[in-house]
Amino acid sequence: MAAEAAMILRTILLVLALNVVSSSYAAMDSNTYVVHMDESKMKAFDVSVGTSRRWYEAMIQSINVDSDGGEEAELLYVYENVISGFSARLSKQHLESLAKEDGFVSATMDELYNLHTTHSPHFLGLEEGVGLWDAENLASDVIIGVVDTGIWPEHPSFRSKGLPPVPSRWRGKCKAGPKFTTSNCNRKLVGAKAFFKGYEAIAGRVNETSDYRSPRDSQGHGTHTSSTAGGNLVKGASFLGLAKGTASGMRYTARIAAYKACYQLGCATSDIVAAMEQAVSDGVDVLSLSLGGVSKPYYADSMAIAAFGAVKKGVFVSASAGNSGPSGSSVSNTAPWMATVAASYMDRVFPARVELGDGQILLGTTLYSGKAPTTPSHLAYGDTAGGRGARFCVANSLSPRLVKGRIVICDRGINNRVEKGEQVRMAGGAGMILANGENQGEELLADAHVLPAASLGAAASKAVKMYSNSTTNATAVLTFEGAVYNSPAPVMAAFSSRGPSLFGPDIIKPDITAPGVNILAAWPPNISPTELTSDRRRVRFNIVSGTSMSCPHISGLAALLKSRHRKWSPAAIKSAMMTTTYILDSQGSPIADVASAGSSSATPFAFGSGHVSPQMAADPGLIYDVFTKDYLTYFCSLSYNSTQIGLFFGGNFTCPDASDVQTGDLNYPSFAVQFSRSAKNTTSTYTRRVTNVGIAVSSYAVKVSEPQGISIIVRPRVLNFRKIGQKLSYKVTIIAKGIVSTNFSFGSLVWISDNHSVRSPIGVTWL
Ligand SMILES: *[C@@H]1O[C@H](CO)[C@@H](O)[C@H](O)[C@H]1NC(C)=O
Ligand SMILES: *[C@@H]1O[C@H](CO)[C@@H](O)[C@H](O)[C@H]1NC(C)=O
Ligand SMILES: *[C@@H]1O[C@H](CO)[C@@H](O)[C@H](O)[C@H]1NC(C)=O
Ligand SMILES: *[C@@H]1O[C@H](CO)[C@@H](O)[C@H](O)[C@H]1NC(C)=O
Ligand SMILES: *[C@@H]1O[C@H](CO)[C@@H](O)[C@H](O)[C@H]1NC(C)=O
Ligand SMILES: *[C@@H]1O[C@H](CO)[C@@H](O)[C@H](O)[C@H]1NC(C)=O
Ligand SMILES: *[C@@H]1O[C@H](CO)[C@@H](O)[C@H](O)[C@H]1NC(C)=O
Ligand SMILES: *[C@@H]1O[C@H](CO)[C@@H](O)[C@H](O)[C@H]1NC(C)=O
C-alpha cells in the first residue's frame, strides 16, 4: 500500500468529512464529546452501587429532562480505567447544563485521528534461539493490545501453533460480529473487539459493503501492525516473490488482542479511549497506537490522558510520531509517558534503474515484480501525455492516443502514487516514472505498482524531465533488481515527523527510531496490495511504509523486554531502549537523513535518542525511572492548574512551590533546552536520578559532548554503585555562551562503566 499517499488521501477525505459533518450537525446542534469527570464528587448513593455508570446515566437523564425538545443527549461509553468520565452525543444546551453539574471537569469534542501509515527482526539483531529470542525469554506471557483497523484472524501470522494456553490472568473476550465469530480467537489472538459508536456519530453508519462492524480488518493496516508486533513465525513469506524469508513479529510468542477503533475515514477519539479502556481492563502489557491527531496540550488530548491512565497501571504505550516530516515540530503523540516512534530505512532496498536514450543512468526504486519491457520506449509527460492534470496522471487526464506503448512520467501529488500507475495502465502506457518534486526530495518509497514503474528522487526526476523536453524522440528502459541487501542503514525517512515538540519543549521527541520503510508483514487475502479495487493481485504479505509500521516494532520489543524484566515500569523499559540506541550507520557514519540529501546527518529531532538496539536494551546498566508523582510535578512545572492536573490524577495533588519546579527536571533519559540567541552566560541546572540495574558494584564516569554554543558541568562526575536497585542523583548545568549561527545544536551526556554505556542526547533550541 502507498501508506503516505493513502494517509494524505485519508486526510483529505477526513477534512471533507469533517466539513460536511460539522455543517450538517450544526443544524442539529449536536456533537460527540469525551467528558472528563471528577470521581471523588460521585454521589454517595452511586458510590454504594459501586460504578460510575449509574451516576452518568442519571446525569444524562436529568439534562434530557431539562432541555426543551430537540435531540436527546445520548451516552456512548463509560470510562473508568484509563480516564474518569464518559462520551456522549450532546447539544450545546446539553453541554451547558452538564458543565454546571458537580464533578464536571472538561469536555473535548470528538475528532477523527488518522492512521500513520520481514527482514526487520534480522536487521535488529534478533536471531532464533539467541539472546532475547531464546526459549526461556519467549516462554513467559506478554499480551500486546493493538488499537487499529482490526485484524484478519485466519492469517498464518496469527496461528496459535506452539503456544501454551492463554494466561489465566487474561480477562479479554473475543467479541463476535459480522464475519467474525468467537472461534476466530485462539492462543495467539486472545481477544478482539470493535468500537464504532463514536465513529458512527461523526461519519454515519459503518459502510457494511466495504467494512465490518466487527473486529475483522477491511483495510489491512491493523493486520500489518499486529503481525509486526507479535505475529507468529511464518516460513517462506514474501511479497510477490520479493523479500523472501521468515516473517515474524518482534516477539513472536506474544499474544495479541485486537481493538478495532479505526474505519474508512479515521478513528474517533471516543472509540480510541474506549478501546484503551477495554485493553487495560482486559490485562494487556503493551498498547500499540499507530495513529494520531493534531498535537495539543496534554490536558486537552484525551488519548494522551488515557495513555497516562494505562501507564499508571503499568502498561507500556508506544505511538507513531506521524508522517508529516520533514517539517519541524510536526511530531505528534508527544506526551512523555508514551514512547514516540520515528521511522527509518533498513538495509534492504528494491532498486530500479532508468536508462535514458542519451546514456544517462538513474537509480530509483520499485516493488513491481513482473517483467519490464527490455526495449526502449518513448517518454510522455504533461502536454505530450494528455490534457489537464496529465502531469500528475490524475483520472481521465491521459490520452490513450498519446500514451499507448510509452513510459509516462507522473509527478507526485494530488492523487495516490499507485493510482497514477493504474491511470497509465488504463490508458495503454507501457510503464511509469514516478517523479519526486522538491517537496518529496530524495525519499524513495517502494510501491507495488500495477505496471512496470520506477520512483525517482527529485534530482533524477529533474534530469528525466530535462531530457524528455530536449528531444521529441526521448526514450528510456526500466530494469528491476528485486530486493538487494546491505545498503548503508539506517537512514531517516523524510516523511517521519520531526521535533521539537510544541507542547513539551523540555523533552526531545520523537524518542527513538525503528524500521518503518518497506516493511513486509501480514495482509488480508481479499485486499489488493495497492488497495486499488482494479488491482486483482492478492498477497499474504504486503510491503508498507510509515511510522505506523515502526511503532509496532517498538511495541513488540517492549514486550520482549517486559518478559525479561517483569518488574520494570513502562518508563524503565523506555529508558532501557533509549539509552542503548546507536547513532552510527552500518558504515560507521552518523545516521543520514533523506530529507537533507547527504548535506548533513540526521539529528535527535528526527531520531530521538537513536535507532533501537534490542539486545543492548535488555542490559542497559542504568535506567531513568519515572513515577506518577514525577509526572504530576512535571504538570506543575508546565503551570497546569488543579483542574488540569485532576484529569490525570483523581486525587488532590498539591504542587510544590513554583520556585522548586522546572520542566527540565522530569527524570527523562534525554535533555532538551531552549535558550535565547542573545543570551550570554544563561544557565539551567537539571537533576536526574539513575537506578542501577546492571552490576551491583560498579562505577560510572560521565563523558560529555557539548553542543555548539554550550558548556556543560556535571556533578558528581563519577557515580559509584554498591548494589542493584540503588538510586543515585546527579546535576547537569547547561550554560549558554551565546553567539551561535544555527537554530539547533546537539550534544550528549554518557555514563560509562566497564560494561555499560548509558547515553542521553542533548538538544538545544536557539530562540
Ligand atoms: C459503501 O461501499 C460501497 C463499496 O465500496 C460503495 O459502492 C457504496 O457507495 C458505499 N456506500 C456509501 C453509503 O458510502
Ligand atoms: C521545455 O523546453 C522549453 C523550451 O525548450 C521550455 O520553454 C520549457 O520550460 C521546458 N519545460 C520543462 C518542463 O523543462
Ligand atoms: C528516434 O529513436 C529511435 C529509437 O531510439 C531511433 O531509431 C531513431 O533514429 C530516432 N529518430 C530521431 C529523429 O532521432
Ligand atoms: C484551570 O484552567 C481552565 C482553563 O483555563 C479553567 O477552565 C479552569 O477553571 C481552571 N481551574 C482552576 C481550578 O483554576
Ligand atoms: C480535595 O480538596 C478539596 C478542597 O481542598 C476537598 O474539598 C476535597 O475533599 C479533597 N478531595 C480529596 C479526595 O482529598
Ligand atoms: C561569563 O562567565 C565567565 C565566567 O564566569 C566570565 O569570565 C565571562 O566574562 C562571562 N561573560 C559574560 C559575557 O558575561
Ligand atoms: C533558522 O530559523 C529561521 C526561521 O525559522 C530560518 O529562516 C533560518 O533559515 C534558520 N537558520 C538555519 C541556519 O537553519
Ligand atoms: C565487565 O567488564 C569487565 C572488563 O571489561 C570484565 O572483565 C567483566 O567480566 C565484565 N562483567 C560482566 C558481569 O559482564
PDB file of N, CA and C and ligand atoms in Angstrom, residues 105 299 640-644, ligand 4:
ATOM      1  N   VAL A 105     -15.461  18.162  34.822  1.00  0.00           N
ATOM      2  CA  VAL A 105     -14.121  18.755  34.734  1.00  0.00           C
ATOM      3  C   VAL A 105     -13.928  19.438  33.384  1.00  0.00           C
ATOM      4  N   TYR A 299      -3.416  18.192  28.522  1.00  0.00           N
ATOM      5  CA  TYR A 299      -4.694  18.209  29.242  1.00  0.00           C
ATOM      6  C   TYR A 299      -5.884  18.284  28.282  1.00  0.00           C
ATOM      7  N   TYR A 640       0.137  23.794  34.878  1.00  0.00           N
ATOM      8  CA  TYR A 640      -1.233  23.277  34.803  1.00  0.00           C
ATOM      9  C   TYR A 640      -1.918  23.616  36.124  1.00  0.00           C
ATOM     10  N   ASN A 641      -3.187  24.011  36.074  1.00  0.00           N
ATOM     11  CA  ASN A 641      -3.892  24.286  37.322  1.00  0.00           C
ATOM     12  C   ASN A 641      -4.498  22.997  37.877  1.00  0.00           C
ATOM     13  N   SER A 642      -5.125  23.091  39.042  1.00  0.00           N
ATOM     14  CA  SER A 642      -5.560  21.858  39.720  1.00  0.00           C
ATOM     15  C   SER A 642      -6.606  21.091  38.913  1.00  0.00           C
ATOM     16  N   THR A 643      -7.440  21.806  38.144  1.00  0.00           N
ATOM     17  CA  THR A 643      -8.425  21.108  37.304  1.00  0.00           C
ATOM     18  C   THR A 643      -7.698  20.269  36.262  1.00  0.00           C
ATOM     19  N   GLN A 644      -6.704  20.878  35.641  1.00  0.00           N
ATOM     20  CA  GLN A 644      -5.985  20.179  34.569  1.00  0.00           C
ATOM     21  C   GLN A 644      -5.192  18.999  35.118  1.00  0.00           C
TER      22      GLN A 644
HETATM   23  C1  LIG B   4      -7.956  25.742  35.007  1.00  0.00           C
HETATM   24  O1  LIG B   4      -7.887  26.280  33.705  1.00  0.00           O
HETATM   25  C2  LIG B   4      -9.029  26.018  32.907  1.00  0.00           C
HETATM   26  C3  LIG B   4      -8.744  26.540  31.507  1.00  0.00           C
HETATM   27  O2  LIG B   4      -8.236  27.828  31.543  1.00  0.00           O
HETATM   28  C4  LIG B   4     -10.260  26.663  33.546  1.00  0.00           C
HETATM   29  O3  LIG B   4     -11.410  26.360  32.782  1.00  0.00           O
HETATM   30  C5  LIG B   4     -10.417  26.094  34.953  1.00  0.00           C
HETATM   31  O4  LIG B   4     -11.473  26.721  35.601  1.00  0.00           O
HETATM   32  C6  LIG B   4      -9.143  26.323  35.774  1.00  0.00           C
HETATM   33  N1  LIG B   4      -9.275  25.673  37.052  1.00  0.00           N
HETATM   34  C7  LIG B   4      -8.894  26.245  38.174  1.00  0.00           C
HETATM   35  C8  LIG B   4      -9.101  25.462  39.426  1.00  0.00           C
HETATM   36  O5  LIG B   4      -8.418  27.364  38.202  1.00  0.00           O
END
